[in-house]
PDB file of C-alpha atoms and ligand atoms in Angstrom:
ATOM      1  CA  MET A 880     -69.249  16.725  51.893  1.00 63.00           C
ATOM      2  CA  LYS A 881     -66.714  14.396  50.318  1.00 83.00           C
ATOM      3  CA  GLU A 882     -63.104  15.423  49.930  1.00 92.00           C
ATOM      4  CA  PHE A 883     -61.479  17.092  46.958  1.00 96.00           C
ATOM      5  CA  ILE A 884     -58.729  15.160  45.159  1.00 97.00           C
ATOM      6  CA  LEU A 885     -56.348  16.629  42.616  1.00 97.00           C
ATOM      7  CA  VAL A 886     -54.942  14.223  40.020  1.00 97.00           C
ATOM      8  CA  VAL A 887     -51.741  15.181  38.191  1.00 97.00           C
ATOM      9  CA  GLU A 888     -51.351  12.713  35.336  1.00 96.00           C
ATOM     10  CA  ASP A 889     -50.487  13.256  31.677  1.00 96.00           C
ATOM     11  CA  GLU A 890     -51.659   9.893  30.380  1.00 95.00           C
ATOM     12  CA  VAL A 891     -55.237  10.495  29.311  1.00 96.00           C
ATOM     13  CA  ASN A 892     -56.374   6.875  29.795  1.00 95.00           C
ATOM     14  CA  ILE A 893     -55.135   6.735  33.364  1.00 94.00           C
ATOM     15  CA  ALA A 894     -56.422  10.205  34.190  1.00 96.00           C
ATOM     16  CA  THR A 895     -59.878   9.326  32.846  1.00 96.00           C
ATOM     17  CA  MET A 896     -59.910   6.031  34.727  1.00 95.00           C
ATOM     18  CA  LEU A 897     -58.920   7.805  37.946  1.00 96.00           C
ATOM     19  CA  GLU A 898     -61.504  10.514  37.495  1.00 96.00           C
ATOM     20  CA  TYR A 899     -64.236   7.961  36.856  1.00 96.00           C
ATOM     21  CA  ASN A 900     -63.389   5.907  39.941  1.00 96.00           C
ATOM     22  CA  LEU A 901     -62.925   8.868  42.253  1.00 96.00           C
ATOM     23  CA  LYS A 902     -66.215  10.401  41.178  1.00 95.00           C
ATOM     24  CA  LYS A 903     -67.933   7.056  41.652  1.00 94.00           C
ATOM     25  CA  GLU A 904     -66.736   7.176  45.269  1.00 94.00           C
ATOM     26  CA  GLY A 905     -68.179  10.661  45.580  1.00 94.00           C
ATOM     27  CA  TYR A 906     -64.907  12.586  45.611  1.00 96.00           C
ATOM     28  CA  LYS A 907     -64.685  15.948  43.931  1.00 96.00           C
ATOM     29  CA  THR A 908     -61.817  15.780  41.420  1.00 97.00           C
ATOM     30  CA  SER A 909     -59.711  17.946  39.166  1.00 97.00           C
ATOM     31  CA  ILE A 910     -57.196  16.706  36.620  1.00 97.00           C
ATOM     32  CA  LEU A 911     -53.994  18.467  35.601  1.00 97.00           C
ATOM     33  CA  SER A 912     -51.861  17.017  32.823  1.00 96.00           C
ATOM     34  CA  ASN A 913     -48.546  18.614  33.731  1.00 94.00           C
ATOM     35  CA  GLY A 914     -46.452  19.682  36.681  1.00 93.00           C
ATOM     36  CA  GLU A 915     -46.193  23.354  35.720  1.00 93.00           C
ATOM     37  CA  ASP A 916     -49.868  23.975  36.412  1.00 94.00           C
ATOM     38  CA  VAL A 917     -49.839  22.589  39.942  1.00 94.00           C
ATOM     39  CA  SER A 918     -48.600  25.601  41.880  1.00 89.00           C
ATOM     40  CA  ARG A 919     -50.881  27.964  39.956  1.00 91.00           C
ATOM     41  CA  PHE A 920     -53.843  25.659  40.579  1.00 94.00           C
ATOM     42  CA  LEU A 921     -53.108  25.544  44.308  1.00 92.00           C
ATOM     43  CA  ILE A 922     -53.276  29.315  44.686  1.00 89.00           C
ATOM     44  CA  LYS A 923     -57.050  29.154  44.360  1.00 90.00           C
ATOM     45  CA  ASN A 924     -57.793  25.532  45.242  1.00 92.00           C
ATOM     46  CA  THR A 925     -57.138  23.474  48.349  1.00 90.00           C
ATOM     47  CA  PRO A 926     -57.350  19.762  47.635  1.00 95.00           C
ATOM     48  CA  ASN A 927     -57.491  17.295  50.543  1.00 94.00           C
ATOM     49  CA  LEU A 928     -55.151  14.954  48.691  1.00 96.00           C
ATOM     50  CA  ILE A 929     -53.014  14.917  45.545  1.00 97.00           C
ATOM     51  CA  ILE A 930     -52.405  11.910  43.314  1.00 97.00           C
ATOM     52  CA  LEU A 931     -49.160  12.694  41.556  1.00 96.00           C
ATOM     53  CA  ASP A 932     -47.672  10.837  38.604  1.00 94.00           C
ATOM     54  CA  LEU A 933     -43.869  10.949  38.564  1.00 91.00           C
ATOM     55  CA  MET A 934     -43.302  10.854  34.802  1.00 90.00           C
ATOM     56  CA  LEU A 935     -44.705  14.166  33.686  1.00 93.00           C
ATOM     57  CA  PRO A 936     -43.757  16.474  30.827  1.00 90.00           C
ATOM     58  CA  GLY A 937     -41.908  19.620  31.916  1.00 87.00           C
ATOM     59  CA  ILE A 938     -41.459  19.576  35.674  1.00 91.00           C
ATOM     60  CA  ASP A 939     -41.399  15.943  36.806  1.00 90.00           C
ATOM     61  CA  GLY A 940     -43.404  14.608  39.728  1.00 93.00           C
ATOM     62  CA  LEU A 941     -40.482  14.505  42.164  1.00 91.00           C
ATOM     63  CA  GLU A 942     -39.821  18.175  41.604  1.00 93.00           C
ATOM     64  CA  VAL A 943     -43.511  18.954  42.084  1.00 94.00           C
ATOM     65  CA  CYS A 944     -43.550  16.906  45.300  1.00 93.00           C
ATOM     66  CA  LYS A 945     -40.461  18.676  46.599  1.00 91.00           C
ATOM     67  CA  ASN A 946     -41.930  22.105  45.856  1.00 91.00           C
ATOM     68  CA  LEU A 947     -45.252  21.290  47.509  1.00 92.00           C
ATOM     69  CA  LYS A 948     -43.574  20.001  50.663  1.00 88.00           C
ATOM     70  CA  LYS A 949     -41.295  23.026  50.804  1.00 85.00           C
ATOM     71  CA  ASP A 950     -44.159  25.485  50.762  1.00 85.00           C
ATOM     72  CA  ARG A 951     -45.785  25.975  54.146  1.00 80.00           C
ATOM     73  CA  LYS A 952     -49.195  26.488  52.537  1.00 84.00           C
ATOM     74  CA  THR A 953     -49.169  23.098  50.787  1.00 89.00           C
ATOM     75  CA  ALA A 954     -46.799  21.032  52.946  1.00 86.00           C
ATOM     76  CA  SER A 955     -49.601  19.309  54.828  1.00 86.00           C
ATOM     77  CA  VAL A 956     -51.580  18.168  51.762  1.00 92.00           C
ATOM     78  CA  PRO A 957     -51.090  14.392  51.528  1.00 93.00           C
ATOM     79  CA  ILE A 958     -49.548  13.087  48.294  1.00 94.00           C
ATOM     80  CA  ILE A 959     -49.835   9.633  46.740  1.00 94.00           C
ATOM     81  CA  ILE A 960     -47.256   9.163  44.002  1.00 92.00           C
ATOM     82  CA  LEU A 961     -47.876   7.003  40.958  1.00 91.00           C
ATOM     83  CA  THR A 962     -44.844   5.162  39.658  1.00 86.00           C
ATOM     84  CA  ALA A 963     -43.980   2.604  37.035  1.00 82.00           C
ATOM     85  CA  LYS A 964     -42.216  -0.507  38.309  1.00 68.00           C
ATOM     86  CA  SER A 965     -38.940   0.614  36.775  1.00 70.00           C
ATOM     87  CA  GLN A 966     -38.909   3.750  38.922  1.00 72.00           C
ATOM     88  CA  GLU A 967     -38.095   2.056  42.237  1.00 73.00           C
ATOM     89  CA  THR A 968     -35.503   4.662  43.262  1.00 79.00           C
ATOM     90  CA  ASP A 969     -37.839   7.512  42.376  1.00 78.00           C
ATOM     91  CA  LYS A 970     -40.404   5.967  44.669  1.00 74.00           C
ATOM     92  CA  ILE A 971     -37.936   6.024  47.566  1.00 77.00           C
ATOM     93  CA  ILE A 972     -36.908   9.586  46.811  1.00 80.00           C
ATOM     94  CA  GLY A 973     -40.579  10.523  46.635  1.00 79.00           C
ATOM     95  CA  LEU A 974     -41.236   9.112  50.091  1.00 78.00           C
ATOM     96  CA  GLU A 975     -38.148  10.829  51.442  1.00 77.00           C
ATOM     97  CA  LEU A 976     -39.366  14.092  49.972  1.00 80.00           C
ATOM     98  CA  GLY A 977     -42.521  13.723  51.996  1.00 82.00           C
ATOM     99  CA  ALA A 978     -45.012  11.817  49.838  1.00 87.00           C
ATOM    100  CA  ASP A 979     -47.418   9.859  52.039  1.00 86.00           C
ATOM    101  CA  ASP A 980     -47.773   6.755  49.924  1.00 87.00           C
ATOM    102  CA  TYR A 981     -47.069   5.401  46.480  1.00 87.00           C
ATOM    103  CA  ILE A 982     -48.810   3.063  44.120  1.00 89.00           C
ATOM    104  CA  THR A 983     -47.192   1.169  41.266  1.00 89.00           C
ATOM    105  CA  LYS A 984     -48.722   1.113  37.793  1.00 89.00           C
ATOM    106  CA  PRO A 985     -50.662  -0.865  36.761  1.00 88.00           C
ATOM    107  CA  PHE A 986     -52.875  -0.668  39.835  1.00 90.00           C
ATOM    108  CA  SER A 987     -56.424  -1.602  40.676  1.00 91.00           C
ATOM    109  CA  PRO A 988     -58.799   1.296  41.365  1.00 91.00           C
ATOM    110  CA  ARG A 989     -60.000  -0.559  44.427  1.00 90.00           C
ATOM    111  CA  GLU A 990     -56.519  -0.606  45.918  1.00 90.00           C
ATOM    112  CA  LEU A 991     -56.014   3.059  45.193  1.00 92.00           C
ATOM    113  CA  ILE A 992     -59.348   3.998  46.796  1.00 93.00           C
ATOM    114  CA  ALA A 993     -58.400   2.002  49.907  1.00 91.00           C
ATOM    115  CA  ARG A 994     -55.096   3.893  50.159  1.00 90.00           C
ATOM    116  CA  ILE A 995     -56.872   7.220  49.664  1.00 94.00           C
ATOM    117  CA  ARG A 996     -59.370   6.421  52.399  1.00 91.00           C
ATOM    118  CA  ALA A 997     -56.614   5.423  54.828  1.00 88.00           C
ATOM    119  CA  ILE A 998     -54.651   8.617  54.206  1.00 89.00           C
ATOM    120  CA  LEU A 999     -57.680  10.891  54.441  1.00 90.00           C
ATOM    121  CA  ARG A1000     -58.746   9.210  57.674  1.00 86.00           C
ATOM    122  CA  ARG A1001     -55.274   9.869  59.068  1.00 80.00           C
ATOM    123  CA  SER A1002     -55.149  13.488  57.945  1.00 80.00           C
ATOM    124  CA  ASN A1003     -58.672  14.194  59.210  1.00 76.00           C
ATOM    125  CA  ASN A1004     -57.823  12.773  62.638  1.00 71.00           C
ATOM    126  CA  PRO A1005     -54.245  13.757  63.273  1.00 66.00           C
ATOM    127  CA  GLU A1006     -52.678  12.103  66.262  1.00 64.00           C
ATOM    128  CA  LYS A1007     -52.343  14.433  69.175  1.00 67.00           C
ATOM    129  CA  GLU A1008     -48.813  15.587  69.751  1.00 66.00           C
ATOM    130  CA  PRO A1009     -47.325  13.457  72.471  1.00 71.00           C
ATOM    131  CA  GLU A1010     -46.204  15.131  75.681  1.00 85.00           C
ATOM    132  CA  THR A1011     -43.025  13.149  75.920  1.00 90.00           C
ATOM    133  CA  TYR A1012     -40.772  11.293  73.528  1.00 92.00           C
ATOM    134  CA  ASN A1013     -38.244   8.624  74.305  1.00 93.00           C
ATOM    135  CA  THR A1014     -35.728   6.724  72.220  1.00 94.00           C
ATOM    136  CA  GLY A1015     -32.472   5.150  73.305  1.00 93.00           C
ATOM    137  CA  ASP A1016     -30.996   7.242  76.096  1.00 94.00           C
ATOM    138  CA  LEU A1017     -32.876  10.331  74.986  1.00 95.00           C
ATOM    139  CA  THR A1018     -36.032  11.588  76.709  1.00 95.00           C
ATOM    140  CA  ILE A1019     -37.836  14.771  75.796  1.00 94.00           C
ATOM    141  CA  ASP A1020     -40.646  16.417  77.698  1.00 92.00           C
ATOM    142  CA  PHE A1021     -42.281  18.733  75.177  1.00 88.00           C
ATOM    143  CA  SER A1022     -44.515  20.479  77.699  1.00 84.00           C
ATOM    144  CA  LYS A1023     -41.657  21.253  80.073  1.00 85.00           C
ATOM    145  CA  ILE A1024     -39.204  21.908  77.178  1.00 87.00           C
ATOM    146  CA  MET A1025     -36.768  19.565  78.869  1.00 91.00           C
ATOM    147  CA  ILE A1026     -34.306  17.083  77.459  1.00 95.00           C
ATOM    148  CA  THR A1027     -32.428  14.401  79.324  1.00 95.00           C
ATOM    149  CA  ILE A1028     -29.858  11.866  78.242  1.00 95.00           C
ATOM    150  CA  LYS A1029     -29.554   8.929  80.623  1.00 94.00           C
ATOM    151  CA  GLY A1030     -31.498  11.026  83.124  1.00 92.00           C
ATOM    152  CA  LYS A1031     -29.075  13.935  82.918  1.00 94.00           C
ATOM    153  CA  THR A1032     -30.573  17.281  81.854  1.00 94.00           C
ATOM    154  CA  ILE A1033     -29.228  18.827  78.650  1.00 94.00           C
ATOM    155  CA  ASN A1034     -29.518  22.571  78.175  1.00 92.00           C
ATOM    156  CA  LEU A1035     -30.620  23.510  74.683  1.00 92.00           C
ATOM    157  CA  THR A1036     -31.337  26.964  73.341  1.00 91.00           C
ATOM    158  CA  SER A1037     -34.936  27.548  72.252  1.00 88.00           C
ATOM    159  CA  LYS A1038     -33.950  27.258  68.566  1.00 89.00           C
ATOM    160  CA  GLU A1039     -32.066  24.016  69.160  1.00 93.00           C
ATOM    161  CA  PHE A1040     -35.080  22.651  70.995  1.00 93.00           C
ATOM    162  CA  GLU A1041     -37.438  23.714  68.198  1.00 91.00           C
ATOM    163  CA  LEU A1042     -35.139  22.162  65.621  1.00 94.00           C
ATOM    164  CA  LEU A1043     -35.032  18.849  67.458  1.00 96.00           C
ATOM    165  CA  LYS A1044     -38.790  18.906  67.954  1.00 93.00           C
ATOM    166  CA  VAL A1045     -39.510  19.522  64.261  1.00 92.00           C
ATOM    167  CA  LEU A1046     -37.107  16.724  63.271  1.00 95.00           C
ATOM    168  CA  ILE A1047     -38.664  14.291  65.747  1.00 93.00           C
ATOM    169  CA  ASN A1048     -42.203  15.171  64.699  1.00 89.00           C
ATOM    170  CA  SER A1049     -41.224  14.183  61.138  1.00 89.00           C
ATOM    171  CA  LYS A1050     -38.971  11.328  62.159  1.00 90.00           C
ATOM    172  CA  GLY A1051     -37.822   9.090  59.327  1.00 89.00           C
ATOM    173  CA  ARG A1052     -38.397  11.864  56.797  1.00 87.00           C
ATOM    174  CA  VAL A1053     -35.875  14.183  55.250  1.00 89.00           C
ATOM    175  CA  LEU A1054     -36.554  17.842  55.943  1.00 90.00           C
ATOM    176  CA  SER A1055     -34.892  20.376  53.706  1.00 88.00           C
ATOM    177  CA  ARG A1056     -32.890  23.252  55.156  1.00 88.00           C
ATOM    178  CA  GLU A1057     -35.424  25.627  53.636  1.00 83.00           C
ATOM    179  CA  HIS A1058     -38.273  23.806  55.339  1.00 83.00           C
ATOM    180  CA  LEU A1059     -36.505  23.926  58.705  1.00 88.00           C
ATOM    181  CA  LEU A1060     -35.576  27.548  58.266  1.00 85.00           C
ATOM    182  CA  ASP A1061     -39.094  28.468  57.305  1.00 78.00           C
ATOM    183  CA  ASN A1062     -40.635  26.518  60.184  1.00 80.00           C
ATOM    184  CA  ILE A1063     -38.283  27.583  62.939  1.00 83.00           C
ATOM    185  CA  TRP A1064     -36.988  30.966  61.891  1.00 79.00           C
ATOM    186  CA  GLY A1065     -39.892  31.903  59.645  1.00 71.00           C
ATOM    187  CA  PHE A1066     -37.814  33.105  56.712  1.00 59.00           C
ATOM    188  CA  GLU A1067     -39.887  33.069  53.563  1.00 54.00           C
ATOM    189  CA  ASN A1068     -37.088  33.377  51.041  1.00 53.00           C
ATOM    190  CA  SER A1069     -34.077  31.522  52.257  1.00 52.00           C
ATOM    191  CA  SER A1070     -30.733  32.483  50.834  1.00 63.00           C
ATOM    192  CA  GLU A1071     -27.487  30.538  50.879  1.00 59.00           C
ATOM    193  CA  ILE A1072     -26.247  32.300  54.006  1.00 59.00           C
ATOM    194  CA  GLU A1073     -29.506  31.895  55.849  1.00 75.00           C
ATOM    195  CA  THR A1074     -29.765  28.175  55.219  1.00 77.00           C
ATOM    196  CA  ARG A1075     -26.349  27.848  56.846  1.00 84.00           C
ATOM    197  CA  THR A1076     -28.044  28.997  60.055  1.00 87.00           C
ATOM    198  CA  VAL A1077     -29.668  25.564  60.105  1.00 91.00           C
ATOM    199  CA  ASP A1078     -26.305  23.804  59.727  1.00 93.00           C
ATOM    200  CA  VAL A1079     -24.814  25.848  62.552  1.00 92.00           C
ATOM    201  CA  HIS A1080     -27.654  24.966  64.902  1.00 94.00           C
ATOM    202  CA  ILE A1081     -27.525  21.309  63.892  1.00 96.00           C
ATOM    203  CA  ARG A1082     -23.832  21.334  64.754  1.00 96.00           C
ATOM    204  CA  THR A1083     -24.349  22.759  68.243  1.00 95.00           C
ATOM    205  CA  LEU A1084     -27.353  20.505  68.796  1.00 96.00           C
ATOM    206  CA  ARG A1085     -25.313  17.429  67.850  1.00 97.00           C
ATOM    207  CA  LYS A1086     -22.548  18.446  70.214  1.00 96.00           C
ATOM    208  CA  LYS A1087     -24.992  18.681  73.095  1.00 96.00           C
ATOM    209  CA  LEU A1088     -26.716  15.419  72.230  1.00 96.00           C
ATOM    210  CA  LYS A1089     -23.397  13.571  72.384  1.00 93.00           C
ATOM    211  CA  THR A1090     -23.943   9.844  71.676  1.00 92.00           C
ATOM    212  CA  GLU A1091     -27.580  10.461  70.767  1.00 95.00           C
ATOM    213  CA  SER A1092     -26.520  12.853  68.001  1.00 96.00           C
ATOM    214  CA  LYS A1093     -26.124   9.831  65.703  1.00 95.00           C
ATOM    215  CA  ARG A1094     -29.897   9.956  65.216  1.00 96.00           C
ATOM    216  CA  ILE A1095     -29.647  13.209  63.263  1.00 96.00           C
ATOM    217  CA  ILE A1096     -28.696  12.132  59.764  1.00 95.00           C
ATOM    218  CA  THR A1097     -27.296  14.554  57.178  1.00 95.00           C
ATOM    219  CA  VAL A1098     -28.787  14.161  53.722  1.00 90.00           C
ATOM    220  CA  LYS A1099     -26.189  15.649  51.440  1.00 87.00           C
ATOM    221  CA  ASN A1100     -27.151  18.824  49.542  1.00 84.00           C
ATOM    222  CA  TYR A1101     -30.659  18.662  50.970  1.00 87.00           C
ATOM    223  CA  GLY A1102     -31.238  18.628  54.684  1.00 91.00           C
ATOM    224  CA  TYR A1103     -31.635  16.440  57.755  1.00 95.00           C
ATOM    225  CA  ARG A1104     -33.548  13.452  59.038  1.00 95.00           C
ATOM    226  CA  PHE A1105     -34.148  12.098  62.538  1.00 95.00           C
ATOM    227  CA  GLU A1106     -33.803   8.333  62.864  1.00 94.00           C
ATOM    228  CA  GLU A1107     -35.467   6.579  65.771  1.00 90.00           C
ATOM    229  CA  GLU A1108     -33.879   3.192  65.161  1.00 84.00           C
ATOM    230  CA  ILE A1109     -30.123   3.301  64.893  1.00 79.00           C
TER     231      ILE A1109
HETATM  232 CA1  LIG B   7     -46.943   9.976  33.053  1.00 55.46          CA
END
C-alpha cells in the first residue's frame, strides 16, 4: 500500500494541484487548509509525511512544525515545508525546527514528488544506529557507554550520556529543552523549573567535555544543537 500524505495548504489552487499529483502517484492524501486543525487531525490519523505551507491563517506553518516536532507522537513524521522565495529566513528556521526538506513556490510537481520519494525511502529504511561516533578529539562508544577525549576516558553520569547521545543523533539540528526533557527524563508537561534541569546537565556535560564542549551550541530561548564541524 502506498503512503499517506497530509497537505496543509490554504491556497485552494495549490492544494488541488498537490492533491491531483499525489493521487496520480498513488499516495493517499488529505488536505487541511489551516494550522489549527493539524493537531486534532493527527489524533486519529498517522500520515507518513506532511507537506506544510508556512503562510497559513491562524497558526503559521513554523508554529505547526515546532509543535509537531515537540510532541513525541508526531516528532518522527517527516515534514516538507512550502515557502515563497521571500521567506528565506523562515525556511532556515523551519529546517532548524526539524523540517526534513523545503520547496520554494512556484515548484514543479515532478520535483516535489522526487523529494517526497527520497524522504519516504529514508524514513522507511532508517540507518542503523552506529556503535561508535568520532569527531575531533571526541570518541563515543555507544554500546559500552564510554566516552574518550584524546584517548582519555571521561566519566559522565547516565543522564549526561543520554543527553549527549540524543544531541549527536540529531546533530546539526536544534532540539528544544522540552524535547530533551521529554526524551531523557520523560516529563510530559515541562514547567519552567523542569526545563532548567536540561540547562544544568548541559553545564556539567560541557565542563566534562572541556575543549570538545564547543560543539554543543546554545540556541537562545529555545534549546541546544550539536555541531560536528567546528
Ligand atoms: Ca499559504
